[in-house]
């Protein structure tokens, strides 16, 4: 590691150190949200939420590509191209990404840069986090397509929503005081219909970006990666720069939960590799990457919003007591962001229902909470 450190200094000067300080500063500010939410503060728009965390510096980041923001912060183009872009391409295949889309990457970068022990995963799959949360919230789950109708009741100040569920066993429904939407409302995404709203609930045209995950059990083709002698090939992960000729974004060995020893294993032996790409890999492409393989699993998915700067957030409040969580995904897309957006919406719905305006959209919370201690 000492020699690696010297090489890093030789190639990139102080950029790597500056980067960890830069990342730390952004993360420090970002993590203020946990204190705000612990004290029950909520924000009525995603812009206000970001502003409360990092002020104009943060909202300005929204208008810049990562290139622009990092150049302005004094990072060298070489460092951006060779270190930042490859790391971004692991999680966010599309460049130029907006910097706050960068926050999601930061979490990854922090764990990438740190020791492997900083990473964790759930035995049985990280998807168990979602079913576990549903279970512990004691929610009733109705799998259905949904129509949300605003109910008119002349002279009645109480706003009610009719939610109609089209389930496999037919139509059911109920009326609600408050409705929270926790699914992306983009074109052909959540497929929720709104009726009777005037003005109508807007369409959010932002498309989601497709990432293809391919899991391959096989041996990497060392010569494709420029190694004449396969025995000399010891890499457990391969990142790429922003080269349009490349057909994959990143490649990394996957190890089972609890098996921390596998990272040191010689990757020439058969292993499970995770390949990220924009398109589904062809047989020819797989035959270039792998000298042999015996099983392939392909999963194309709409992983995160297509980022493009500058751009506006969708609103959180769609109608009086109708809330939308996924707008915050346009800042960064991660399970953690969804949890933050959900808690904010729950607090906001509660405060607005009870008229607690002092807990909504407070400025200078950071200073206020400091002096409270
Ligand atoms: C971002 O850009 C938009 C349009 O170019 C502009 O209206 C907005 O004021 C900018 N926001 C910030 C924080 O610079
Ligand atoms: C309910 O869903 C089924 C299957 O998708 C569809 O054929 C039907 O038209 C839907 N009914 C309503 C009232 O939307
Ligand atoms: C491995 O990579 C080399 C060099 O790109 C290529 O010629 C060869 O077809 C690839 N596949 C196998 C199975 O060796």
Tab-separated table of C-alpha atoms and ligand atoms in Angstrom:
chain	number	residue	atom	x	y	z
A	1	UNK	CA	0.000	0.000	0.000
A	2	UNK	CA	2.926	2.354	0.602
A	3	UNK	CA	4.146	1.912	-2.977
A	4	UNK	CA	0.614	2.426	-4.246
A	5	UNK	CA	0.450	5.639	-2.252
A	6	UNK	CA	3.661	6.902	-3.814
A	7	UNK	CA	2.411	5.978	-7.289
A	8	UNK	CA	-0.796	7.848	-6.610
A	9	UNK	CA	1.158	10.960	-5.596
A	10	UNK	CA	3.392	10.610	-8.654
A	11	UNK	CA	0.452	10.364	-11.062
A	12	UNK	CA	-2.059	12.731	-9.535
A	13	UNK	CA	-0.229	14.954	-7.068
A	14	UNK	CA	-2.415	16.042	-4.181
A	15	UNK	CA	-5.678	15.443	-6.065
A	16	UNK	CA	-6.552	12.210	-4.210
A	17	UNK	CA	-6.073	13.848	-0.814
A	18	UNK	CA	-8.035	16.909	-1.896
A	19	UNK	CA	-10.768	14.628	-3.142
A	20	UNK	CA	-11.170	12.841	0.159
A	21	UNK	CA	-11.410	16.205	1.909
A	22	UNK	CA	-13.898	17.473	-0.665
A	23	UNK	CA	-16.009	14.334	-0.324
A	24	UNK	CA	-15.849	14.493	3.446
A	25	UNK	CA	-17.015	18.100	3.473
A	26	UNK	CA	-20.008	17.300	1.230
A	27	UNK	CA	-20.890	14.218	3.251
A	28	UNK	CA	-20.610	16.116	6.554
A	29	UNK	CA	-23.140	18.613	5.294
A	30	UNK	CA	-25.330	15.972	3.753
A	31	UNK	CA	-25.527	14.054	7.016
A	32	UNK	CA	-27.101	17.050	8.742
A	33	UNK	CA	-30.391	15.669	7.445
A	34	UNK	CA	-30.353	12.963	10.123
A	35	UNK	CA	-30.242	15.525	12.936
A	36	UNK	CA	-32.958	17.627	11.327
A	37	UNK	CA	-35.211	14.626	10.981
A	38	UNK	CA	-34.424	13.440	14.495
A	39	UNK	CA	-35.799	16.811	15.645
A	40	UNK	CA	-38.872	16.301	13.419
A	41	UNK	CA	-38.071	19.042	10.906
A	42	UNK	CA	-39.467	18.644	7.406
A	43	UNK	CA	-39.097	20.395	4.038
A	44	UNK	CA	-41.811	21.133	1.546
A	45	UNK	CA	-39.586	20.901	-1.518
A	46	UNK	CA	-36.471	19.010	-2.505
A	47	UNK	CA	-34.671	22.301	-3.260
A	48	UNK	CA	-35.369	23.539	0.275
A	49	UNK	CA	-34.165	20.269	1.729
A	50	UNK	CA	-30.836	20.494	-0.122
A	51	UNK	CA	-30.515	24.170	0.692
A	52	UNK	CA	-30.968	23.477	4.397
A	53	UNK	CA	-28.090	20.989	4.226
A	54	UNK	CA	-25.472	22.857	2.248
A	55	UNK	CA	-26.857	26.294	1.399
A	56	UNK	CA	-26.255	27.829	-2.026
A	57	UNK	CA	-23.177	25.666	-2.488
A	58	UNK	CA	-25.419	22.623	-2.599
A	59	UNK	CA	-28.164	23.990	-4.812
A	60	UNK	CA	-25.523	25.342	-7.168
A	61	UNK	CA	-24.104	21.852	-7.520
A	62	UNK	CA	-27.396	20.840	-9.085
A	63	UNK	CA	-26.712	23.075	-12.042
A	64	UNK	CA	-23.290	21.694	-12.814
A	65	UNK	CA	-21.910	18.557	-14.319
A	66	UNK	CA	-19.391	16.738	-12.209
A	67	UNK	CA	-16.685	17.886	-14.613
A	68	UNK	CA	-17.562	21.545	-14.142
A	69	UNK	CA	-17.867	21.288	-10.383
A	70	UNK	CA	-14.599	19.431	-9.929
A	71	UNK	CA	-12.719	21.696	-12.310
A	72	UNK	CA	-13.999	24.685	-10.381
A	73	UNK	CA	-12.874	23.043	-7.162
A	74	UNK	CA	-9.394	22.829	-8.681
A	75	UNK	CA	-9.086	19.150	-9.604
A	76	UNK	CA	-6.982	18.249	-12.640
A	77	UNK	CA	-8.674	16.974	-15.788
A	78	UNK	CA	-6.374	13.943	-15.761
A	79	UNK	CA	-7.547	13.015	-12.285
A	80	UNK	CA	-11.203	13.530	-13.235
A	81	UNK	CA	-10.866	11.403	-16.372
A	82	UNK	CA	-8.819	8.611	-14.892
A	83	UNK	CA	-10.095	8.298	-11.343
A	84	UNK	CA	-13.448	10.042	-10.921
A	85	UNK	CA	-15.077	8.947	-14.186
A	86	UNK	CA	-14.232	5.250	-13.802
A	87	UNK	CA	-15.651	5.240	-10.277
A	88	UNK	CA	-18.778	7.025	-11.518
A	89	UNK	CA	-19.185	4.543	-14.317
A	90	UNK	CA	-19.532	1.720	-11.818
A	91	UNK	CA	-22.761	3.192	-10.489
A	92	UNK	CA	-23.795	5.861	-12.947
A	93	UNK	CA	-23.158	4.830	-16.504
A	94	UNK	CA	-24.267	8.091	-18.041
A	95	UNK	CA	-22.004	11.106	-18.092
A	96	UNK	CA	-22.038	14.020	-17.643
A	97	UNK	CA	-23.877	13.452	-14.429
A	98	UNK	CA	-24.922	16.203	-12.168
A	99	UNK	CA	-22.856	16.578	-9.110
A	100	UNK	CA	-25.519	15.831	-6.606
A	101	UNK	CA	-26.149	12.649	-8.511
A	102	UNK	CA	-22.612	12.423	-7.392
A	103	UNK	CA	-23.695	12.067	-3.773
A	104	UNK	CA	-24.804	8.528	-4.429
A	105	UNK	CA	-21.445	7.873	-5.951
A	106	UNK	CA	-19.738	9.427	-2.952
A	107	UNK	CA	-21.148	6.829	-0.664
A	108	UNK	CA	-19.726	4.258	-3.049
A	109	UNK	CA	-16.420	6.072	-3.374
A	110	UNK	CA	-16.021	6.266	0.353
A	111	UNK	CA	-16.452	2.535	0.682
A	112	UNK	CA	-14.353	1.880	-2.423
A	113	UNK	CA	-11.515	3.939	-1.067
A	114	UNK	CA	-11.808	2.515	2.395
A	115	UNK	CA	-11.165	-1.011	3.483
A	116	UNK	CA	-13.559	-3.699	2.379
A	117	UNK	CA	-14.814	-4.120	5.930
A	118	UNK	CA	-16.689	-0.832	5.484
A	119	UNK	CA	-19.038	-2.618	3.104
A	120	UNK	CA	-21.825	-4.867	4.191
A	121	UNK	CA	-24.471	-6.966	2.559
A	122	UNK	CA	-27.477	-8.926	3.687
A	123	UNK	CA	-27.411	-12.700	3.605
A	124	UNK	CA	-30.102	-13.707	1.150
A	125	UNK	CA	-29.833	-10.459	-0.803
A	126	UNK	CA	-30.096	-6.741	-0.071
A	127	UNK	CA	-33.656	-6.872	-1.376
A	128	UNK	CA	-34.528	-8.358	2.034
A	129	UNK	CA	-34.123	-4.847	3.458
A	130	UNK	CA	-37.282	-3.852	1.576
A	131	UNK	CA	-39.423	-6.808	2.570
A	132	UNK	CA	-38.073	-6.485	6.126
A	133	UNK	CA	-39.121	-2.827	6.285
A	134	UNK	CA	-42.598	-3.615	4.959
A	135	UNK	CA	-42.922	-6.380	7.540
A	136	UNK	CA	-41.815	-4.237	10.473
A	137	UNK	CA	-44.062	-1.327	9.441
A	138	UNK	CA	-47.026	-3.739	9.627
A	139	UNK	CA	-48.275	-2.308	6.338
A	140	UNK	CA	-50.969	-4.070	4.389
A	141	UNK	CA	-49.636	-4.688	0.892
A	142	UNK	CA	-52.077	-4.755	-2.023
A	143	UNK	CA	-50.354	-5.537	-5.334
A	144	UNK	CA	-52.421	-3.617	-7.890
A	145	UNK	CA	-52.472	-0.875	-10.459
A	146	UNK	CA	-53.892	2.265	-8.914
A	147	UNK	CA	-56.227	5.113	-9.754
A	148	UNK	CA	-56.230	8.066	-7.349
A	149	UNK	CA	-59.333	10.229	-7.528
A	150	UNK	CA	-59.831	13.509	-5.779
A	151	UNK	CA	-63.244	13.433	-4.127
A	152	UNK	CA	-65.440	16.487	-4.321
A	153	UNK	CA	-67.718	17.188	-1.423
A	154	UNK	CA	-69.343	20.582	-1.847
A	155	UNK	CA	-68.766	22.919	1.100
A	156	UNK	CA	-66.727	20.279	2.919
A	157	UNK	CA	-63.222	21.540	3.727
A	158	UNK	CA	-61.904	18.023	4.293
A	159	UNK	CA	-59.991	16.723	1.311
A	160	UNK	CA	-60.353	13.050	0.660
A	161	UNK	CA	-58.850	10.801	-1.932
A	162	UNK	CA	-60.414	7.731	-3.385
A	163	UNK	CA	-57.830	5.082	-4.239
A	164	UNK	CA	-59.006	2.321	-6.544
A	165	UNK	CA	-56.964	-0.864	-6.737
A	166	UNK	CA	-57.102	-3.067	-9.782
A	167	UNK	CA	-55.885	-6.370	-8.323
A	168	UNK	CA	-55.710	-9.833	-9.797
A	169	UNK	CA	-58.962	-10.616	-7.997
A	170	UNK	CA	-60.792	-7.537	-9.268
A	171	UNK	CA	-61.403	-3.927	-8.282
A	172	UNK	CA	-61.338	-2.737	-4.677
A	173	UNK	CA	-60.771	0.649	-3.128
A	174	UNK	CA	-60.893	2.920	-0.120
A	175	UNK	CA	-60.864	6.611	0.798
A	176	UNK	CA	-57.888	8.265	2.468
A	177	UNK	CA	-57.028	11.611	4.078
A	178	UNK	CA	-53.386	11.474	3.053
A	179	UNK	CA	-51.763	9.664	0.141
A	180	UNK	CA	-48.006	9.202	-0.329
A	181	UNK	CA	-46.626	8.067	-3.649
A	182	UNK	CA	-43.355	6.169	-3.366
A	183	UNK	CA	-42.828	5.097	-6.970
A	184	UNK	CA	-41.381	7.053	-9.887
A	185	UNK	CA	-44.136	8.863	-11.796
A	186	UNK	CA	-42.160	9.095	-15.025
A	187	UNK	CA	-43.401	7.866	-18.329
A	188	UNK	CA	-44.379	4.163	-18.162
A	189	UNK	CA	-43.007	3.806	-14.622
A	190	UNK	CA	-45.465	3.663	-11.731
A	191	UNK	CA	-48.545	3.664	-13.938
A	192	UNK	CA	-50.725	5.601	-11.509
A	193	UNK	CA	-53.745	7.451	-12.875
A	194	UNK	CA	-55.004	10.675	-11.358
A	195	UNK	CA	-58.608	11.756	-11.818
A	196	UNK	CA	-60.527	14.943	-10.998
A	197	UNK	CA	-57.458	17.015	-10.209
A	198	UNK	CA	-57.616	20.601	-11.390
A	199	UNK	CA	-54.991	21.599	-12.332
A	200	UNK	CA	-54.020	18.067	-13.322
A	201	UNK	CA	-51.118	16.267	-11.636
A	202	UNK	CA	-48.226	16.944	-14.044
A	203	UNK	CA	-46.344	14.273	-15.927
A	204	UNK	CA	-42.688	14.063	-14.991
A	205	UNK	CA	-41.028	13.340	-18.290
A	206	UNK	CA	-37.593	12.514	-16.871
A	207	UNK	CA	-36.645	9.127	-18.225
A	208	UNK	CA	-34.839	6.553	-16.126
A	209	UNK	CA	-31.515	5.201	-17.204
A	210	UNK	CA	-31.178	1.569	-18.104
A	211	UNK	CA	-28.300	-0.356	-16.598
A	212	UNK	CA	-27.710	-3.966	-17.543
A	213	UNK	CA	-26.245	-6.181	-14.850
A	214	UNK	CA	-24.763	-9.435	-16.114
A	215	UNK	CA	-23.621	-12.054	-13.616
A	216	UNK	CA	-21.235	-14.547	-15.138
A	217	UNK	CA	-19.720	-17.651	-13.591
A	218	UNK	CA	-16.496	-18.182	-15.488
A	219	UNK	CA	-12.855	-17.278	-16.071
A	220	UNK	CA	-11.804	-13.855	-17.278
A	221	UNK	CA	-9.914	-13.651	-20.549
A	222	UNK	CA	-6.607	-12.211	-19.288
A	223	UNK	CA	-5.321	-11.497	-22.783
A	224	UNK	CA	-8.305	-9.243	-23.514
A	225	UNK	CA	-7.090	-7.050	-20.655
A	226	UNK	CA	-3.564	-6.952	-22.039
A	227	UNK	CA	-1.961	-9.700	-19.964
A	228	UNK	CA	0.207	-12.065	-22.027
A	229	UNK	CA	0.735	-14.294	-19.020
A	230	UNK	CA	-2.585	-15.261	-17.416
A	231	UNK	CA	-0.733	-16.146	-14.202
A	232	UNK	CA	0.202	-12.475	-13.805
A	233	UNK	CA	-3.435	-11.408	-13.786
A	234	UNK	CA	-4.594	-10.674	-10.232
A	235	UNK	CA	-7.280	-8.019	-10.616
A	236	UNK	CA	-10.562	-8.398	-8.779
A	237	UNK	CA	-12.193	-5.359	-10.371
A	238	UNK	CA	-11.825	-3.446	-13.627
A	239	UNK	CA	-13.022	0.119	-14.082
A	240	UNK	CA	-13.131	1.968	-17.372
A	241	UNK	CA	-12.650	5.518	-18.576
A	242	UNK	CA	-15.242	7.307	-20.656
A	243	UNK	CA	-14.408	5.672	-23.985
A	244	UNK	CA	-17.322	5.360	-26.399
A	245	UNK	CA	-15.781	2.256	-27.991
A	246	UNK	CA	-16.115	0.251	-24.788
A	247	UNK	CA	-19.104	-2.052	-24.474
A	248	UNK	CA	-18.981	-2.408	-20.699
A	249	UNK	CA	-18.705	0.023	-17.790
A	250	UNK	CA	-17.170	-2.044	-15.056
A	251	UNK	CA	-16.400	-5.563	-14.056
A	252	UNK	CA	-15.978	-6.865	-10.550
A	253	UNK	CA	-15.730	-10.138	-8.710
A	254	UNK	CA	-18.677	-10.934	-6.468
A	255	UNK	CA	-18.117	-12.781	-3.238
A	256	UNK	CA	-20.638	-14.523	-1.015
A	257	UNK	CA	-21.822	-12.817	2.167
A	258	UNK	CA	-19.475	-13.570	5.037
A	259	UNK	CA	-16.682	-14.845	2.791
A	260	UNK	CA	-14.182	-12.016	3.168
A	261	UNK	CA	-11.273	-14.200	2.084
A	262	UNK	CA	-12.435	-14.464	-1.508
A	263	UNK	CA	-11.095	-11.056	-2.518
A	264	UNK	CA	-7.569	-12.416	-2.328
A	265	UNK	CA	-8.396	-15.476	-4.415
A	266	UNK	CA	-6.697	-15.836	-7.750
A	267	UNK	CA	-9.352	-14.523	-10.156
A	268	UNK	CA	-8.207	-16.905	-12.875
A	269	UNK	CA	-10.064	-19.646	-11.145
A	270	UNK	CA	-13.687	-19.735	-11.979
A	271	UNK	CA	-15.472	-16.951	-10.097
A	272	UNK	CA	-18.673	-14.964	-10.272
A	273	UNK	CA	-18.230	-11.649	-12.046
A	274	UNK	CA	-20.645	-8.763	-12.187
A	275	UNK	CA	-20.542	-6.761	-15.399
A	276	UNK	CA	-22.305	-3.402	-15.772
A	277	UNK	CA	-23.096	-2.238	-19.287
A	278	UNK	CA	-25.512	0.008	-21.107
A	279	UNK	CA	-26.803	-2.651	-23.469
A	280	UNK	CA	-27.283	-6.384	-23.092
A	281	UNK	CA	-23.939	-8.041	-23.875
A	282	UNK	CA	-23.812	-10.151	-27.020
A	283	UNK	CA	-22.340	-13.637	-27.097
A	284	UNK	CA	-19.313	-12.268	-28.956
A	285	UNK	CA	-18.729	-9.662	-26.255
A	286	UNK	CA	-18.997	-12.266	-23.501
A	287	UNK	CA	-16.505	-14.412	-25.416
A	288	UNK	CA	-14.068	-11.517	-25.428
A	289	UNK	CA	-14.375	-10.837	-21.696
A	290	UNK	CA	-14.339	-14.471	-20.605
A	291	UNK	CA	-12.132	-17.321	-21.768
A	292	UNK	CA	-14.811	-19.728	-20.543
A	293	UNK	CA	-18.050	-19.552	-18.601
A	294	UNK	CA	-20.851	-21.890	-17.643
A	295	UNK	CA	-23.693	-19.661	-16.511
A	296	UNK	CA	-24.970	-16.165	-17.288
A	297	UNK	CA	-27.739	-14.174	-15.671
A	298	UNK	CA	-28.846	-10.898	-17.263
A	299	UNK	CA	-30.881	-8.213	-15.544
A	300	UNK	CA	-31.696	-4.981	-17.399
A	301	UNK	CA	-33.262	-2.451	-15.066
A	302	UNK	CA	-34.153	1.224	-14.900
A	303	UNK	CA	-31.610	1.997	-12.236
A	304	UNK	CA	-31.731	5.763	-11.720
A	305	UNK	CA	-32.989	8.947	-13.383
A	306	UNK	CA	-31.238	10.166	-16.483
A	307	UNK	CA	-29.280	13.072	-15.038
A	308	UNK	CA	-28.776	16.257	-16.998
A	309	UNK	CA	-27.804	19.654	-15.672
A	310	UNK	CA	-29.388	22.121	-15.109
A	311	UNK	CA	-32.669	20.721	-14.062
A	312	UNK	CA	-35.552	21.111	-11.652
A	313	UNK	CA	-36.839	18.757	-8.996
A	314	UNK	CA	-40.399	17.466	-9.153
A	315	UNK	CA	-42.498	18.797	-6.243
A	316	UNK	CA	-43.016	16.873	-3.002
A	317	UNK	CA	-46.537	18.226	-2.509
A	318	UNK	CA	-48.589	17.260	-5.574
A	319	UNK	CA	-51.888	18.341	-4.070
A	320	UNK	CA	-53.080	19.387	-0.596
A	321	UNK	CA	-52.406	16.038	1.098
A	322	UNK	CA	-50.930	14.083	-1.781
A	323	UNK	CA	-47.165	13.619	-1.549
A	324	UNK	CA	-44.510	12.381	-3.932
A	325	UNK	CA	-41.258	10.903	-2.628
A	326	UNK	CA	-39.224	10.016	-5.689
A	327	UNK	CA	-38.358	13.564	-6.776
A	328	UNK	CA	-35.331	13.464	-4.478
A	329	UNK	CA	-33.951	10.655	-6.628
A	330	UNK	CA	-32.965	13.326	-9.092
A	331	UNK	CA	-30.361	14.443	-6.576
A	332	UNK	CA	-29.048	10.951	-5.994
A	333	UNK	CA	-30.506	7.526	-6.400
A	334	UNK	CA	-29.982	5.063	-3.579
A	335	UNK	CA	-31.958	3.155	-0.978
A	336	UNK	CA	-30.720	5.672	1.564
A	337	UNK	CA	-32.157	8.598	-0.416
A	338	UNK	CA	-35.545	6.881	-0.535
A	339	UNK	CA	-35.487	6.438	3.231
A	340	UNK	CA	-34.649	10.134	3.729
A	341	UNK	CA	-37.379	11.215	1.293
A	342	UNK	CA	-39.897	8.939	2.994
A	343	UNK	CA	-39.152	10.244	6.457
A	344	UNK	CA	-39.340	13.818	5.195
A	345	UNK	CA	-42.703	13.190	3.531
A	346	UNK	CA	-44.109	11.494	6.628
A	347	UNK	CA	-43.023	14.406	8.842
A	348	UNK	CA	-44.289	16.936	6.310
A	349	UNK	CA	-47.681	15.243	5.996
A	350	UNK	CA	-48.033	15.159	9.771
A	351	UNK	CA	-47.033	18.808	10.281
A	352	UNK	CA	-49.230	20.076	7.472
A	353	UNK	CA	-52.181	18.064	8.688
A	354	UNK	CA	-51.829	19.580	12.171
A	355	UNK	CA	-50.765	23.063	11.003
A	356	UNK	CA	-47.317	22.886	12.645
A	357	UNK	CA	-45.705	25.469	10.373
A	358	UNK	CA	-42.784	26.007	12.771
A	359	UNK	CA	-41.450	22.555	11.908
A	360	UNK	CA	-41.514	23.066	8.137
A	361	UNK	CA	-38.925	24.810	5.920
A	362	UNK	CA	-36.898	26.351	8.737
A	363	UNK	CA	-33.778	28.204	7.625
A	364	UNK	CA	-30.485	28.042	9.520
A	365	UNK	CA	-31.428	24.812	11.228
A	366	UNK	CA	-27.797	23.880	11.518
A	367	UNK	CA	-27.070	26.941	13.664
A	368	UNK	CA	-30.324	26.616	15.581
A	369	UNK	CA	-29.705	23.012	16.537
A	370	UNK	CA	-26.147	23.856	17.523
A	371	UNK	CA	-27.193	26.451	20.075
A	372	UNK	CA	-29.938	24.196	21.370
A	373	UNK	CA	-27.338	21.796	22.729
B	1	LIG	C1	-29.801	26.835	-12.170
B	1	LIG	O1	-30.059	27.085	-13.544
B	1	LIG	C2	-31.369	27.578	-13.791
B	1	LIG	C3	-31.587	27.679	-15.281
B	1	LIG	O2	-30.370	27.831	-15.968
B	1	LIG	C4	-31.558	28.930	-13.073
B	1	LIG	O3	-32.855	29.415	-13.274
B	1	LIG	C5	-31.321	28.714	-11.581
B	1	LIG	O4	-31.391	29.944	-10.915
B	1	LIG	C6	-29.961	28.088	-11.340
B	1	LIG	N1	-29.843	27.771	-9.914
B	1	LIG	C7	-28.760	28.028	-9.192
B	1	LIG	C8	-28.834	27.660	-7.744
B	1	LIG	O5	-27.769	28.506	-9.668
B	2	LIG	C1	-57.731	-4.019	-14.537
B	2	LIG	O1	-56.577	-4.703	-15.033
B	2	LIG	C2	-56.870	-5.590	-16.077
B	2	LIG	C3	-55.604	-6.355	-16.406
B	2	LIG	O2	-54.525	-5.484	-16.579
B	2	LIG	C4	-57.432	-4.823	-17.278
B	2	LIG	O3	-57.729	-5.701	-18.328
B	2	LIG	C5	-58.679	-4.065	-16.837
B	2	LIG	O4	-59.169	-3.261	-17.904
B	2	LIG	C6	-58.380	-3.184	-15.627
B	2	LIG	N1	-59.644	-2.594	-15.119
B	2	LIG	C7	-59.802	-1.301	-14.893
B	2	LIG	C8	-61.144	-0.858	-14.403
B	2	LIG	O5	-58.904	-0.485	-15.054
B	3	LIG	C1	-9.613	-13.221	-25.462
B	3	LIG	O1	-9.059	-11.984	-25.835
B	3	LIG	C2	-8.306	-12.007	-27.037
B	3	LIG	C3	-7.690	-10.622	-27.211
B	3	LIG	O2	-8.662	-9.629	-27.266
B	3	LIG	C4	-9.221	-12.416	-28.192
B	3	LIG	O3	-8.458	-12.500	-29.384
B	3	LIG	C5	-9.879	-13.759	-27.892
B	3	LIG	O4	-10.806	-14.076	-28.899
B	3	LIG	C6	-10.598	-13.681	-26.557
B	3	LIG	N1	-11.327	-14.875	-26.216
B	3	LIG	C7	-10.813	-16.055	-25.840
B	3	LIG	C8	-11.785	-17.146	-25.565
B	3	LIG	O5	-9.613	-16.236	-25.746
